[in-house]
PDB file of C-alpha atoms in Angstrom:
ATOM      1  CA  MET D 653     -12.292  34.000  -6.446  1.00 62.00           C
ATOM      2  CA  LEU D 654     -12.534  30.894  -4.251  1.00 66.00           C
ATOM      3  CA  ASN D 655     -12.570  28.622  -7.294  1.00 77.00           C
ATOM      4  CA  LYS D 656      -9.258  30.080  -8.531  1.00 82.00           C
ATOM      5  CA  THR D 657      -7.461  29.550  -5.199  1.00 90.00           C
ATOM      6  CA  MET D 658      -8.816  26.012  -4.925  1.00 91.00           C
ATOM      7  CA  PHE D 659      -7.664  25.282  -8.484  1.00 92.00           C
ATOM      8  CA  GLU D 660      -4.159  26.642  -7.712  1.00 93.00           C
ATOM      9  CA  PHE D 661      -4.033  24.528  -4.596  1.00 94.00           C
ATOM     10  CA  LEU D 662      -5.094  21.444  -6.559  1.00 94.00           C
ATOM     11  CA  ILE D 663      -2.424  22.108  -9.207  1.00 96.00           C
ATOM     12  CA  ALA D 664       0.275  22.534  -6.468  1.00 96.00           C
ATOM     13  CA  ILE D 665      -0.752  19.205  -4.859  1.00 97.00           C
ATOM     14  CA  PHE D 666      -0.760  17.573  -8.249  1.00 97.00           C
ATOM     15  CA  ALA D 667       2.688  18.902  -9.110  1.00 97.00           C
ATOM     16  CA  LEU D 668       4.114  17.688  -5.759  1.00 97.00           C
ATOM     17  CA  ALA D 669       2.613  14.235  -6.358  1.00 97.00           C
ATOM     18  CA  ILE D 670       4.187  14.024  -9.817  1.00 97.00           C
ATOM     19  CA  TRP D 671       7.543  15.273  -8.468  1.00 97.00           C
ATOM     20  CA  ALA D 672       7.545  12.724  -5.625  1.00 96.00           C
ATOM     21  CA  SER D 673       6.602   9.855  -7.961  1.00 96.00           C
ATOM     22  CA  VAL D 674       9.417  10.745 -10.358  1.00 96.00           C
ATOM     23  CA  ILE D 675      11.992  10.976  -7.509  1.00 95.00           C
ATOM     24  CA  ILE D 676      10.792   7.673  -6.040  1.00 93.00           C
ATOM     25  CA  TYR D 677      10.949   5.918  -9.399  1.00 95.00           C
ATOM     26  CA  TYR D 678      14.440   7.260 -10.093  1.00 95.00           C
ATOM     27  CA  PHE D 679      15.798   6.273  -6.670  1.00 94.00           C
ATOM     28  CA  ARG D 680      13.799   3.042  -6.286  1.00 93.00           C
ATOM     29  CA  GLY D 681      16.876   0.768  -6.051  1.00 93.00           C
ATOM     30  CA  PRO D 682      18.547   2.528  -3.089  1.00 93.00           C
ATOM     31  CA  ILE D 683      15.137   3.144  -1.440  1.00 91.00           C
ATOM     32  CA  PHE D 684      14.265  -0.560  -1.544  1.00 91.00           C
ATOM     33  CA  GLN D 685      17.759  -1.489  -0.308  1.00 92.00           C
ATOM     34  CA  TRP D 686      17.365   0.954   2.601  1.00 91.00           C
ATOM     35  CA  LEU D 687      13.854  -0.388   3.392  1.00 90.00           C
ATOM     36  CA  ASP D 688      15.098  -3.957   3.299  1.00 90.00           C
ATOM     37  CA  ASN D 689      18.041  -3.032   5.569  1.00 88.00           C
ATOM     38  CA  ARG D 690      15.738  -1.100   7.932  1.00 89.00           C
ATOM     39  CA  PHE D 691      12.764  -3.376   8.174  1.00 89.00           C
ATOM     40  CA  GLY D 692      14.010  -6.672   6.687  1.00 85.00           C
ATOM     41  CA  LYS D 693      14.752  -9.787   8.692  1.00 82.00           C
ATOM     42  CA  ASP D 694      18.225 -10.028  10.161  1.00 78.00           C
ATOM     43  CA  THR D 695      20.234 -13.171   9.539  1.00 75.00           C
ATOM     44  CA  PRO D 696      21.920 -14.521  12.719  1.00 69.00           C
ATOM     45  CA  LEU D 697      25.687 -14.706  12.775  1.00 69.00           C
ATOM     46  CA  ALA D 698      27.050 -18.288  12.688  1.00 68.00           C
ATOM     47  CA  GLU D 699      29.257 -17.819  15.778  1.00 69.00           C
ATOM     48  CA  LEU D 700      26.476 -16.414  17.940  1.00 63.00           C
ATOM     49  CA  GLU D 701      24.069 -19.043  16.764  1.00 60.00           C
ATOM     50  CA  ALA D 702      26.591 -21.866  17.461  1.00 64.00           C
ATOM     51  CA  ALA D 703      27.287 -20.429  20.973  1.00 63.00           C
ATOM     52  CA  HIS D 704      23.582 -20.171  21.682  1.00 63.00           C
ATOM     53  CA  LYS D 705      23.016 -23.872  20.761  1.00 65.00           C
ATOM     54  CA  LYS D 706      25.766 -25.136  23.105  1.00 65.00           C
ATOM     55  CA  LYS D 707      24.617 -26.429  26.458  1.00 61.00           C
ATOM     56  CA  PRO D 708      26.059 -24.663  29.480  1.00 60.00           C
ATOM     57  CA  PRO D 709      28.570 -26.744  31.475  1.00 61.00           C
ATOM     58  CA  ALA D 710      27.182 -28.890  34.213  1.00 63.00           C
ATOM     59  CA  ALA D 711      27.477 -27.408  37.699  1.00 67.00           C
ATOM     60  CA  SER D 712      30.065 -29.187  39.749  1.00 67.00           C
ATOM     61  CA  PRO D 713      30.771 -28.801  43.520  1.00 65.00           C
ATOM     62  CA  PRO D 714      33.689 -26.595  44.431  1.00 66.00           C
ATOM     63  CA  GLN D 715      37.023 -28.289  44.576  1.00 73.00           C
ATOM     64  CA  GLU D 716      38.610 -28.565  48.034  1.00 71.00           C
ATOM     65  CA  GLN D 717      42.055 -27.198  48.273  1.00 72.00           C
ATOM     66  CA  GLY D 718      44.764 -28.997  50.210  1.00 65.00           C
ATOM     67  CA  LYS D 719      44.612 -28.416  53.905  1.00 61.00           C
ATOM     68  CA  GLY D 720      47.790 -27.731  55.729  1.00 51.00           C
TER      69      GLY D 720
END
């Protein structure tokens, strides 16, 4: 009796593995696009990169306003 239940369990696992491989193969394009979007390297935006490379303005003493 134990051999029959183990065999049924093995067939169920085998069927799930085949089903998963067929689904993954069929949807491999969108899956790879999602994985690349999720885990791929981000490209920096040109504006942010240019702003980051600019040097900050030199600190100048405060300007005195006219007394009077």
